[in-house]
Coordinates of C-alpha atoms in Angstrom, one line a residue:
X10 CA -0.1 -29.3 27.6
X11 CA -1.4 -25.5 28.3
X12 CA -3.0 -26.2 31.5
X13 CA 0.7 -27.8 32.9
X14 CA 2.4 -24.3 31.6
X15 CA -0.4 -22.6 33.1
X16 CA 0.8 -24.4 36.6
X17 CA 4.4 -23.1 35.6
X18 CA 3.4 -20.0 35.1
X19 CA 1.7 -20.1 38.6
X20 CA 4.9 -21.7 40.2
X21 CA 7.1 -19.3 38.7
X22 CA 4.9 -16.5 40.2
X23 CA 4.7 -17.6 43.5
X24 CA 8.8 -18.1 43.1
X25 CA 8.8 -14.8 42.6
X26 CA 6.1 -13.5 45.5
X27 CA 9.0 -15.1 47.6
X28 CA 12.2 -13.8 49.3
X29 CA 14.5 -15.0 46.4
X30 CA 18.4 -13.7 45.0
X31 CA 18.0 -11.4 42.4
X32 CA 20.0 -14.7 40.2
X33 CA 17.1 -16.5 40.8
X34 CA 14.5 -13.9 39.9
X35 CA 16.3 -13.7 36.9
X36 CA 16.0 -17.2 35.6
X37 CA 12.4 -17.2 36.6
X38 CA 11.9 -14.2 34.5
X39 CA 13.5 -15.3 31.6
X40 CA 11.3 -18.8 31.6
X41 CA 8.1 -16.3 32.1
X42 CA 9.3 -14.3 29.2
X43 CA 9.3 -17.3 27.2
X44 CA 6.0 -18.7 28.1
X45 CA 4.6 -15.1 28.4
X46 CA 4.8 -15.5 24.3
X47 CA 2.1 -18.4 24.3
X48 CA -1.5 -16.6 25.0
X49 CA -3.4 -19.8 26.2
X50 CA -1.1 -20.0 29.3
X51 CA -0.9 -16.4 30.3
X52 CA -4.3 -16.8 32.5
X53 CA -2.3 -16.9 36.1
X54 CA -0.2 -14.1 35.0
X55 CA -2.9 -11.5 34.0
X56 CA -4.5 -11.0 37.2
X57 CA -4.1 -8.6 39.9
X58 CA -1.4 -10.1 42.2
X59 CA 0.6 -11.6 38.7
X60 CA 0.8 -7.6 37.5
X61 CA 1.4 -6.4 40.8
X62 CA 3.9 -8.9 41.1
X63 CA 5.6 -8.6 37.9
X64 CA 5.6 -4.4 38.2
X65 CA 7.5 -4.7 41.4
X66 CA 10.0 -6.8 39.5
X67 CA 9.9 -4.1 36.9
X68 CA 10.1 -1.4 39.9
X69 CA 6.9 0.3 38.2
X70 CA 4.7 1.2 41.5
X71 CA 4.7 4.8 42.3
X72 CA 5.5 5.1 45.8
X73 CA 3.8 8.4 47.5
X74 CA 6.9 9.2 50.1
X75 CA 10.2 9.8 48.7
X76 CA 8.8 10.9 45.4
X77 CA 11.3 11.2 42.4
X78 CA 14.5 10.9 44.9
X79 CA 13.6 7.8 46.2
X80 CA 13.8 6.4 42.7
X81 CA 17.0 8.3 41.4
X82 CA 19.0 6.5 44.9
X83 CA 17.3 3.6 44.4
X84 CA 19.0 3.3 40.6
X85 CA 22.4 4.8 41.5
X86 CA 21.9 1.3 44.0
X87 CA 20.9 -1.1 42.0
X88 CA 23.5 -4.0 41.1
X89 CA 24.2 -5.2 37.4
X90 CA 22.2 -8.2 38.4
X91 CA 19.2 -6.0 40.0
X92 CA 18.8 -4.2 36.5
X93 CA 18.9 -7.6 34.7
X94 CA 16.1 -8.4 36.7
X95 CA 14.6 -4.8 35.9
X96 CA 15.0 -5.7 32.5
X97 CA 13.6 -9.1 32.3
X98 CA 10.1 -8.1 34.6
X99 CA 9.6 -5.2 31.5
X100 CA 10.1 -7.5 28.5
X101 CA 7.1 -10.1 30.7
X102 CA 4.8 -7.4 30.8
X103 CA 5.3 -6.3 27.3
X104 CA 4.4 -9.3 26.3
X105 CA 2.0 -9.9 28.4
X106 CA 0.4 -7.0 27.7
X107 CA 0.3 -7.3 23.8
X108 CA -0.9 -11.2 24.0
X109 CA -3.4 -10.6 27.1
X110 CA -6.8 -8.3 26.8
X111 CA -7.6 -9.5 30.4
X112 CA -3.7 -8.1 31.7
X113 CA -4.7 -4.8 29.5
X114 CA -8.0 -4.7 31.3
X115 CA -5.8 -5.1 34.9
X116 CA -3.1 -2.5 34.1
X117 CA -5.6 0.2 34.5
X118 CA -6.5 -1.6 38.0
X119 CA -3.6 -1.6 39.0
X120 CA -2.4 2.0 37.8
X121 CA 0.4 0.5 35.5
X122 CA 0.9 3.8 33.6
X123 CA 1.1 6.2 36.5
X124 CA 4.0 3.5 37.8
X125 CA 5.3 3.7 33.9
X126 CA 5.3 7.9 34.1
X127 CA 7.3 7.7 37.3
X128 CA 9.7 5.7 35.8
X129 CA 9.6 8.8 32.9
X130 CA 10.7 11.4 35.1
X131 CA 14.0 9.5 35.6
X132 CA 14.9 9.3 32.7
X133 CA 18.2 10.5 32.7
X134 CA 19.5 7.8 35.1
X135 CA 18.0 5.2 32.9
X136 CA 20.2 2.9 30.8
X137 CA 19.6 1.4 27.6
X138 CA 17.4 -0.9 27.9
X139 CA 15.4 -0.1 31.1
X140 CA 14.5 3.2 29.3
X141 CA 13.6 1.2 26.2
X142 CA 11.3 -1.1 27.7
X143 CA 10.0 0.9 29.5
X144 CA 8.8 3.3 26.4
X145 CA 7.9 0.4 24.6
X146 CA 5.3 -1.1 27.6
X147 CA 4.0 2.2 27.7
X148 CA 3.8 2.7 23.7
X149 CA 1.7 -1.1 23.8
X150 CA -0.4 0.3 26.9
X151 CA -1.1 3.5 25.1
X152 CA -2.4 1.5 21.8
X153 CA -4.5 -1.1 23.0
X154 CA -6.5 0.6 25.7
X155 CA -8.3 4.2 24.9
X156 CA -9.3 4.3 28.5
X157 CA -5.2 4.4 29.4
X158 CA -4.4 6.8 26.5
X159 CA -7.3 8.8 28.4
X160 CA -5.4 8.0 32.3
X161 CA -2.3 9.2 30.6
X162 CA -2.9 12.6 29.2
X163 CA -5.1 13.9 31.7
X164 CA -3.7 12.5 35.4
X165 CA 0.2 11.5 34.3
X166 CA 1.0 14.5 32.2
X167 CA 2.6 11.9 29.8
X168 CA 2.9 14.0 26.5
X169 CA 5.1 16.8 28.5
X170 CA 7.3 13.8 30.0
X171 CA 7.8 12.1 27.1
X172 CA 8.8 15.2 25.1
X173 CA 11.2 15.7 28.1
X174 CA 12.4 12.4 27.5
X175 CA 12.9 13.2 23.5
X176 CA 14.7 16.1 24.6
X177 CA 16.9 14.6 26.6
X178 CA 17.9 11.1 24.2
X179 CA 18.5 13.9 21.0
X180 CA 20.4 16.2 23.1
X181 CA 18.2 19.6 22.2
X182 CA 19.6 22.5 22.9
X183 CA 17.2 25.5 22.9
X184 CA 18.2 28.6 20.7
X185 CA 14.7 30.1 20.9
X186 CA 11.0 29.6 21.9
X187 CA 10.5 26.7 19.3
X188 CA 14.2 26.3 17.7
X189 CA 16.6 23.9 18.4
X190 CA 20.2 24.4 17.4
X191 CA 21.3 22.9 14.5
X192 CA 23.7 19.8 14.7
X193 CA 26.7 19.9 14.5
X194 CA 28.3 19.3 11.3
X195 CA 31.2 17.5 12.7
X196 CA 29.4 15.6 15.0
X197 CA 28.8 11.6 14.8
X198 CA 25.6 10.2 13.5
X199 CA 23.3 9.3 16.6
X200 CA 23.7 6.4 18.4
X201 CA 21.8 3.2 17.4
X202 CA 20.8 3.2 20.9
X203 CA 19.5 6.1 21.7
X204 CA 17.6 6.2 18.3
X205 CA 15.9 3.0 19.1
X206 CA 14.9 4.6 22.6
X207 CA 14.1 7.9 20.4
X208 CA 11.6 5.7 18.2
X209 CA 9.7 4.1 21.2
X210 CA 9.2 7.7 22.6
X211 CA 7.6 8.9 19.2
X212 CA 5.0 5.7 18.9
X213 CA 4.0 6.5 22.3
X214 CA 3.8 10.4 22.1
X215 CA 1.6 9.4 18.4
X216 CA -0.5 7.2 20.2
X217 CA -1.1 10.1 22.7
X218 CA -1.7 12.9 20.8
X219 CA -3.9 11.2 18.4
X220 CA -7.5 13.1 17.7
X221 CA -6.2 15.5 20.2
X222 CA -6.5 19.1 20.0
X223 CA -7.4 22.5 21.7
X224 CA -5.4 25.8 22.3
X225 CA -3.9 24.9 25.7
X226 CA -1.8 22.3 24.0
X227 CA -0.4 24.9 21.5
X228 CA 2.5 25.4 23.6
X229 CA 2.9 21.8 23.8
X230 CA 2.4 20.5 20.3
X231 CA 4.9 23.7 19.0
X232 CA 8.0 22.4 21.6
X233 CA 7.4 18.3 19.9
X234 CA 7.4 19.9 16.4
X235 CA 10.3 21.8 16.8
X236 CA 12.1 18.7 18.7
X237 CA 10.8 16.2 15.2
X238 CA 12.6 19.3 13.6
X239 CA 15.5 18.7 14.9
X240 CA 15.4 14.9 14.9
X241 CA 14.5 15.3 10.8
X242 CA 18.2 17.3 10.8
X243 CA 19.9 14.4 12.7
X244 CA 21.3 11.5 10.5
X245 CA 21.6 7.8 12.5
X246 CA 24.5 5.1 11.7
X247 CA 22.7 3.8 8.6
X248 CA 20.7 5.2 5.9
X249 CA 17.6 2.6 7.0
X250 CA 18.2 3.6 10.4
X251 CA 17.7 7.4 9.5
X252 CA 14.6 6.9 7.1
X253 CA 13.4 4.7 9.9
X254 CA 13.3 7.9 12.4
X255 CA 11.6 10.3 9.4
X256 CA 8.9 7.8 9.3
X257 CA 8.0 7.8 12.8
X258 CA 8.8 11.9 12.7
X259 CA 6.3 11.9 9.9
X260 CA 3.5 9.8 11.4
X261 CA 3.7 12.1 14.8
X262 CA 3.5 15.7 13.2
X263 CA 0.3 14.4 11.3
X264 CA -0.9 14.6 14.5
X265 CA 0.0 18.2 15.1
X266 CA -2.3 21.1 14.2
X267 CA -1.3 22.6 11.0
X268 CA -1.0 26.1 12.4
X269 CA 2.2 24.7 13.9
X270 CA 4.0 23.6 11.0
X271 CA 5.0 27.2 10.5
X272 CA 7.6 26.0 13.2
X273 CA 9.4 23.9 10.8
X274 CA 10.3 26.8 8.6
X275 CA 10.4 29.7 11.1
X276 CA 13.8 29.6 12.3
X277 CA 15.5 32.6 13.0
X278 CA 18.9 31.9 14.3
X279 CA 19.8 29.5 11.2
X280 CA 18.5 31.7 8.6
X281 CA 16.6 31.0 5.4
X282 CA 15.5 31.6 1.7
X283 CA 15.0 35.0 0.3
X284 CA 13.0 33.7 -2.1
X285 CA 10.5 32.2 0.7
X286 CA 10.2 35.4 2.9
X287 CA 13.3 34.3 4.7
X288 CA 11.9 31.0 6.4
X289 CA 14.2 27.9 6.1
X290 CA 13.1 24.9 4.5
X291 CA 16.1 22.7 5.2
X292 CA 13.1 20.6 7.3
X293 CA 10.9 20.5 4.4
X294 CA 13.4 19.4 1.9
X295 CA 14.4 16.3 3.8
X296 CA 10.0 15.7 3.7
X297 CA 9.9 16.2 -0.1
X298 CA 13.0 13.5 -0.3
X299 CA 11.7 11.2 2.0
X300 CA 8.4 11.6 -0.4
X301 CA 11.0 10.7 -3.3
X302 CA 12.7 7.7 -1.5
X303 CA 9.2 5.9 -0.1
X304 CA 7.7 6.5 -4.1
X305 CA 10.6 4.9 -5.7
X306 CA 10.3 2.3 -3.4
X307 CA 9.4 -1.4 -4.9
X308 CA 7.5 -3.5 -3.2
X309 CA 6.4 -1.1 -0.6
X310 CA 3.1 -0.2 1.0
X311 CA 2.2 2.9 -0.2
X312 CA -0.7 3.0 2.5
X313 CA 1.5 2.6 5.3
X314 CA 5.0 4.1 3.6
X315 CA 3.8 6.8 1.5
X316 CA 0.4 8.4 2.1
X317 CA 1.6 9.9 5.6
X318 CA 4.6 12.2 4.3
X319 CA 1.8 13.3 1.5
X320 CA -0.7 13.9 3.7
X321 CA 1.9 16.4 5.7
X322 CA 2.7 18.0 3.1
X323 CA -0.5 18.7 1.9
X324 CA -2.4 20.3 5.0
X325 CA 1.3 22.4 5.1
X326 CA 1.2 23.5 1.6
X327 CA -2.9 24.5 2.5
X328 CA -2.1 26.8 5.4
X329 CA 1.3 28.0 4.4
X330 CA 2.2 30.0 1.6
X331 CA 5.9 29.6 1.5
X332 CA 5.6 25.5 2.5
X333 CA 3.3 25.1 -0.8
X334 CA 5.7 27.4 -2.9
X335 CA 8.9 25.5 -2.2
X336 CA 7.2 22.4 -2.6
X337 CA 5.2 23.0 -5.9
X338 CA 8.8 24.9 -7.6
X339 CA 10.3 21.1 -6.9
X340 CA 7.0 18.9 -7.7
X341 CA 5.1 21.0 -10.5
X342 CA 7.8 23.2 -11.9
X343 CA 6.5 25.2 -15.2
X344 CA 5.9 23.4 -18.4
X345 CA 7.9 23.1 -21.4
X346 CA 7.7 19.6 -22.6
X347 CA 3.7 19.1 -23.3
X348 CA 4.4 16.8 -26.4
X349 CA 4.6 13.5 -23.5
X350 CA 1.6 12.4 -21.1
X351 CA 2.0 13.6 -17.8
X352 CA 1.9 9.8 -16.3
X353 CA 4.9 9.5 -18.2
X354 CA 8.4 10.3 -17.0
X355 CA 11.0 9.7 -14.4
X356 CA 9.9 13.6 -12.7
X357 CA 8.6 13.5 -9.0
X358 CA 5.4 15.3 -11.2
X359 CA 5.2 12.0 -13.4
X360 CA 5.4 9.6 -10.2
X361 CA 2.4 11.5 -8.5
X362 CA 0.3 11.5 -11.6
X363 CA 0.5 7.3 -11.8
X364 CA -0.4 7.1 -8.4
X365 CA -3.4 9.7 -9.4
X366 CA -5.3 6.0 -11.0
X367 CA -3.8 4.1 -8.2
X368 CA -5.3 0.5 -7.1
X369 CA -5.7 2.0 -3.8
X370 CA -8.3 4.4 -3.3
X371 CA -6.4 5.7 -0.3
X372 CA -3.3 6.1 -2.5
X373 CA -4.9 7.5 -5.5
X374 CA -7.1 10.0 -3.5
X375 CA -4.1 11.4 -1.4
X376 CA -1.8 12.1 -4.2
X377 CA -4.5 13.6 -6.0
X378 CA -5.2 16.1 -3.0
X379 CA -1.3 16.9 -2.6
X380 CA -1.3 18.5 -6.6
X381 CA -4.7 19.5 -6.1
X382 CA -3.6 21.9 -3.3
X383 CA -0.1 22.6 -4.6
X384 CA -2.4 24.1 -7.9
X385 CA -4.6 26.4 -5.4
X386 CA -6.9 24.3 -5.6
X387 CA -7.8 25.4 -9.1
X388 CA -9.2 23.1 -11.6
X389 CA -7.8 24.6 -14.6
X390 CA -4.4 24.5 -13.1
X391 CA -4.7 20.7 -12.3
X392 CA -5.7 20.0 -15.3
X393 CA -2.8 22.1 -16.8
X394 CA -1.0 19.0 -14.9
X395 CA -2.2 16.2 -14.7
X396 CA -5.0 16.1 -17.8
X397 CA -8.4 15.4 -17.5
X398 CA -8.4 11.7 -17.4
X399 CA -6.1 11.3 -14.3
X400 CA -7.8 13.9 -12.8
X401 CA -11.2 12.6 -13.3
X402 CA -11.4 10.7 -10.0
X403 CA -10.6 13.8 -7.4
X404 CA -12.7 15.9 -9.5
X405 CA -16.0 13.4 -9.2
X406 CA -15.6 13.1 -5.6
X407 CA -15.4 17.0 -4.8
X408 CA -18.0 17.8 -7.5
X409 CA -15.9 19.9 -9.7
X410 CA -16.1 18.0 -13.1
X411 CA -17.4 21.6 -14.6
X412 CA -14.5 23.4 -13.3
X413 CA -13.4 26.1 -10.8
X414 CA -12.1 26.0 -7.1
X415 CA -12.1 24.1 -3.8
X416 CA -13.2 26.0 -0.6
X417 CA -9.6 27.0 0.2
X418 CA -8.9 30.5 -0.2
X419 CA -5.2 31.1 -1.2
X420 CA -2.7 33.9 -2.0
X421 CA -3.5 35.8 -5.2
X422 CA -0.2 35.4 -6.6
X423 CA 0.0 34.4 -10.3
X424 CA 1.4 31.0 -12.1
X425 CA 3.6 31.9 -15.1
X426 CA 3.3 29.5 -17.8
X427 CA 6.7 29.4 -20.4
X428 CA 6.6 30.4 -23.5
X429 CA 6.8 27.2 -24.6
X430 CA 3.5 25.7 -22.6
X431 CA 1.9 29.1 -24.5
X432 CA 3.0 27.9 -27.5
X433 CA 1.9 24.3 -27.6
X434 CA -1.6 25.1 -25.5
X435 CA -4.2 25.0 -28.3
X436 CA -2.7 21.9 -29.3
X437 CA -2.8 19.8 -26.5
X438 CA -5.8 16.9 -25.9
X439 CA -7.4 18.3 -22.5
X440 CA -7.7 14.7 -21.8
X441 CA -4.3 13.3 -22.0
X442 CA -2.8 16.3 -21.0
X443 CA -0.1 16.5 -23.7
X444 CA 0.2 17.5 -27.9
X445 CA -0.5 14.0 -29.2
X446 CA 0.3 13.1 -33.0
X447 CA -2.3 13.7 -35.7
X448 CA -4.0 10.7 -36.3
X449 CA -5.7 9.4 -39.9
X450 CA -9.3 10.7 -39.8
X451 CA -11.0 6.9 -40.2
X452 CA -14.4 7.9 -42.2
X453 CA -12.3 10.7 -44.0
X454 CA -12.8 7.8 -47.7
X455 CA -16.6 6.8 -46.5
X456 CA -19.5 8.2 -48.6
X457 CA -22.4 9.6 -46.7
X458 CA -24.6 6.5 -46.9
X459 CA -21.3 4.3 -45.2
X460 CA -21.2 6.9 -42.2
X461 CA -24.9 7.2 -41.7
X462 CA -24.9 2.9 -41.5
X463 CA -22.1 3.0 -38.5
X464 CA -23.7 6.1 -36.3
X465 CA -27.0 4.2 -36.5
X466 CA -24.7 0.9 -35.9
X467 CA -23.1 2.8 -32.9
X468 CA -26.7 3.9 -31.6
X469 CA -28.1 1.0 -31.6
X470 CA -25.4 -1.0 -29.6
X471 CA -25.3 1.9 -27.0
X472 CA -28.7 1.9 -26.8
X473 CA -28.6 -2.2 -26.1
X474 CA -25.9 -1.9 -23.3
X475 CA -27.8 0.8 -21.8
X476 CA -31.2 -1.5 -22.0
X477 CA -29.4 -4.4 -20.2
X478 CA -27.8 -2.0 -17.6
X479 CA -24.2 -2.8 -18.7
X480 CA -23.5 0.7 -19.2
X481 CA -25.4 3.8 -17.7
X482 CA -25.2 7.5 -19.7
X483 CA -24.3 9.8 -17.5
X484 CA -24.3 13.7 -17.0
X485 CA -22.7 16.8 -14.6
X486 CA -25.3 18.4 -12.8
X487 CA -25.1 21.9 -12.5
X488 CA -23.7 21.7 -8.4
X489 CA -20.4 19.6 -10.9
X490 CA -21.4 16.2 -9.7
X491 CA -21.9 13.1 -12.2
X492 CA -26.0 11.5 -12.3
X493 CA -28.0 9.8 -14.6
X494 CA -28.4 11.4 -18.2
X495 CA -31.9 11.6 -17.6
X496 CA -31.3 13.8 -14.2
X497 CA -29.2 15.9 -15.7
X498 CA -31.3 16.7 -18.3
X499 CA -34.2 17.5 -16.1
X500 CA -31.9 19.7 -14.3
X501 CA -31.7 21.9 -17.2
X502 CA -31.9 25.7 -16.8
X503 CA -35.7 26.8 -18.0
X504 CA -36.0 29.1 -21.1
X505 CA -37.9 31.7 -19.8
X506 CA -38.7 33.5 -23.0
X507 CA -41.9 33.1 -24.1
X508 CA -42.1 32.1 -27.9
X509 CA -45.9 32.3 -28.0
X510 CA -46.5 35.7 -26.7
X511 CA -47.1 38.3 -29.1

C-alpha cells in the first residue's frame, strides 16, 4: 500500500512540475496535504526537485532582481484562487517538514528559510493565513534543525523581522525607546486572527533566541520585551485565548537577559507606584496572576504550565529590587497567623510551600528558588516561611542546612515582622513552621528503669537498620552539606589546647 501512495505522491508532483490552472494545483495540493500526513510515503516529496517544487507553489524562493517590490506586486496580483494555492503548498511543507528528517535535512539545501524571511518582510500585505503558515513553517524549521536556527540569526536577520512582524500584527505604537502605548481602554479585544498569527511569531522568535546572548543584541532583546509588554496588556476574545498568549509571552522573555526586565516596569509615559520608586508594575501583576491561575489549575502540568512564569519571576526578583518587593508584599506578606503550618491554606504563600515537596524535582526545586530569592536569599528568613521541613530539600542541594545566605548580594533594606509573629516566635516548632499544640509528654508516668529499657530498645533497633544499610546516620559538614555521621565527625574542628602541658 505505501509504495502505490509513494507513486501518487510522485504523480502529483510531476502534475505540479507542469503548466497546470491554478484549480488544478489546488486539488493536487490538497491530496498532497493529505498524504503529506503519512511519513512512509513522503520519500518522493523530500528531495530537492519535490521542495523546490512545493516552495514555488508556496512562492518561497528569493528572487535576486526585483527584491522586496517584486513580491509586494506580485501579491497585490495574485487571484483568490492563486492564494488558495499559496496556502495549500505552505500547509505540504509544514507537514512535510515536521514528518520528514530527510525534507528538514533539504530545506537548508535548498535555502528554505532565506525564501521564508522574504516572505517576512511583506508582511503587511499578507493575509491570514499565508502569514500564518508561513510563521508556523518557519517556527517547525527553526525547532527541528540547529543548523537553520544558526542560517537564520546570522544571514536572514530573522529575530529583527519577526519582531517587525509582532509589531505590526499588535499594532505598537512607540511612546519611547522601549515603551509601547498603552491600549486603549475602549478598544476591542484582539482579533482571534491576528493572535493566532501573533502566537506563531513568538514560538519562532523563542526558538531563535534560545541560549542566545551578547551586548549587541541588547538593543534587540529590550524592543521584543517591551513589545511582550505590551501584548501582556492586550486581552484576546476569550479568557483561554488571552492566557494562551501570556504563556507563549512567558516562555519568550525567559529567554531575555534579566538586565532587560527592568523594561517591564520602567515606563515613563504611563506612570507608576510611589511605593516602588515610581516604576509600573501593571506588567508584573498580570505575571503574578498568571502564576495564580496555572497553580490553581487541576490536572495541569506544572513542568510545562507553571515552572516558566516562576522561573521569570525569580531571575526578576534577583536583579531588581522593586520587581522582588512588589512580588514578595503579594506572595510572603508579614506574619500574623503562625498557629497553622505554612503548607496549609488557600494563600498564594500556602500553594508555593506544597509545591516546595513536590513529586517533581523540577517543580519542587523552582518554587523553592522563587521564595528563596523573594527572602534575600536568607536562610533564616525562609525558614521564617516555609519551616524547616519544606525547606529541607533547597537547603541540601545549595549546602546551607547550617544556615546563612546564597551568593546573591541584595539591598540592605530590613523585613519587619508584626507584633504578632514577635509574639508567637519562641513558640513556634522550627520544623513545622507554626505554634503547634502542647502535646502529653509520653514517659512523663515511667520510672527510670522503664525509660532506660526503651532508649536501649531504640539503640539497638537504630543500630540494626544502620547494620543492614536500611538507614544511614547522617551529619552537616562544616561547608553546610549533608555526609555520612562518621565524615562529619572526622570533620570536627581540633581542640587545640593542650590538656597535658603543664
Amino acid at each position: 500500500m505505501p509504495v502505490s501512495l509513494q507513486k501518487l505522491c510522485q504523480n502529483v508532483l510531476s502534475v505540479l512540475g507542469g503548466q497546470v490552472q491554478p484549480s488544478c494545483q489546488r486539488t493536487c495540493l490538497e491530496t498532497l496535504r493529505i498524504l503529506s500526513r503519512d511519513k512512509s510515503v513522503l520519500a518522493p516529496v523530500a528531495t530537492r526537485e519535490g521542495m523546490l517544487t512545493l516552495g514555488g507553489m508556496a512562492r518561497l524562493h528569493d528572487r535576486e532582481e526585483g527584491g522586496d517590490n517584486q513580491r509586494v506586486s506580485e501579491e497585490d496580483t495574485q487571484s483568490e484562487e492563486e492564494e488558495r494555492v499559496v496556502v495549500e503548498a505552505l500547509k505540504c511543507l509544514c507537514n512535510v517538514v515536521y514528518n520528514s528528517p530527510a525534507a528538514q535535512r533539504v530545506s537548508i539545501e535548498v535555502q528554505l528559510a532565506h525564501g521564508l524571511c522574504a516572505s517576512l518582510r511583506t508582511a503587511r500585505t499578507w493575509h491570514h493565513e499565508v502569514g500564518l503558515f508561513t510563521l508556523r513553517l518557519l517556527f517547525l524549521l527553526s525547532a527541528l534543525q540547529a543548523d537553520v536556527r544558526g542560517i537564520l540569526r546570522r544571514e536572514c536577520h530573522a529575530v529583527r523581522l519577526l519582531t517587525e512582524v509582532l509589531e505590526h500584527i499588535l499594532d505598537v505604537r512607540w511612546v519611547g525607546p522601549y515603551e509601547v502605548a498603552c491600549p486603549d481602554s475602549q478598544a476591542l479585544s484582539m482579533p482571534a486572527e491576528d493572535n493566532e498569527r501573533a502566537m506563531e511569531a513568538l514560538k519562532a522568535l523563542f526558538n531563535l533566541t534560545l541560549s542566545v546572548s551578547g551586548e549587541k543584541d541588547d538593543h534587540q532583546f529590550r524592543l521584543i520585551t517591551a513589545i511582550l509588554r505590551h501584548l501582556l496588556m492586550l486581552k484576546t476574545e476569550t479568557e483561554e485565548k488571552t492566557e494562551e498568549a501570556h504563556s507563549h509571552a512567558v516562555n519568550l522573555l525567559n529567554n531575555m537577559p534579566a538586565s532587560c526586565l527592568d523594561v517591564l516596569i520602567d515606563v515613563p509615559v504611563q506612570g507608576g507606584h510611589e511605593n516602588y520608586g515610581g516604576k509600573n508594575m501593571d506588567a508584573i501583576q498580570v505575571l503574578i496572576d498568571f502564576m495564580g491561575k496555572r497553580i490553581d489549575k487541576q490536572g495541569s502540568n506544572y513542568k510545562e504550565g507553571l515552572t516558566p512564569v516562576l522561573s521569570l519571576l525569580t531571575e526578576g526578583s534577583r536583579h531588581h529590587r522593586e520587581i522582588r518587593r512588589f512580588i514578595k508584599a503579594q506572595v510572603l506578606p508579614p506574619l500574623k497567623d503562625v498557629k497553622i503550618r505554612p503548607e496549609i491554606g488557600t494563600t498564594t504563600r500556602n500553594k508555593l510551600v506544597r509545591l516546595m515537596t513536590h513529586v517533581d524535582m523540577g517543580v519542587k526545586q523552582t518554587a523553592a528558588e522563587f521564595l528563596f530569592v523573594l527572602c534575600k536569599e536568607s536562610v533564616d528568613n525562609l525558614l521564617k516561611y516555609t519551616g524547616y521541613g519544606n525547606a529541607a530539600g533547597l537547603l541540601v542541594a545549595r549546602g546551607l542546612l547550617s544556615g546563612g545566605r546564597g551568593e546573591t548580594q541584595y539591598s540592605e533594606d530590613e523585613d519587619s515582622d508584626t507584633e504578632e509573629y514577635k509574639s508567637a516566635k519562641p513558640f513556634i516548632n522550627p520544623i513545622t513552621g507554626h505554634v503547634e499544640e502542647p502535646m502529653p509528654n509520653p514517659i512523663e508516668e515511667m520510672t527510670e528503669e522503664q525509660k532506660e529499657y526503651e532508649a536501649q530498645k531504640l539503640v539497638n533497633m537504630l543500630d540494626k537498620l544502620s547494620r543492614q544499610n536500611l538507614i544511614r546516620p547522617m551529619g552537616v559538614r562544616p561547608d553546610g552539606k549533608l555526609a555520612p555521621l562518621e565524615e562529619t565527625l572526622c570533620d570536627l574542628p581540633e581542640d587545640n589546647s593542650d590538656s597535658d602541658s603543664d
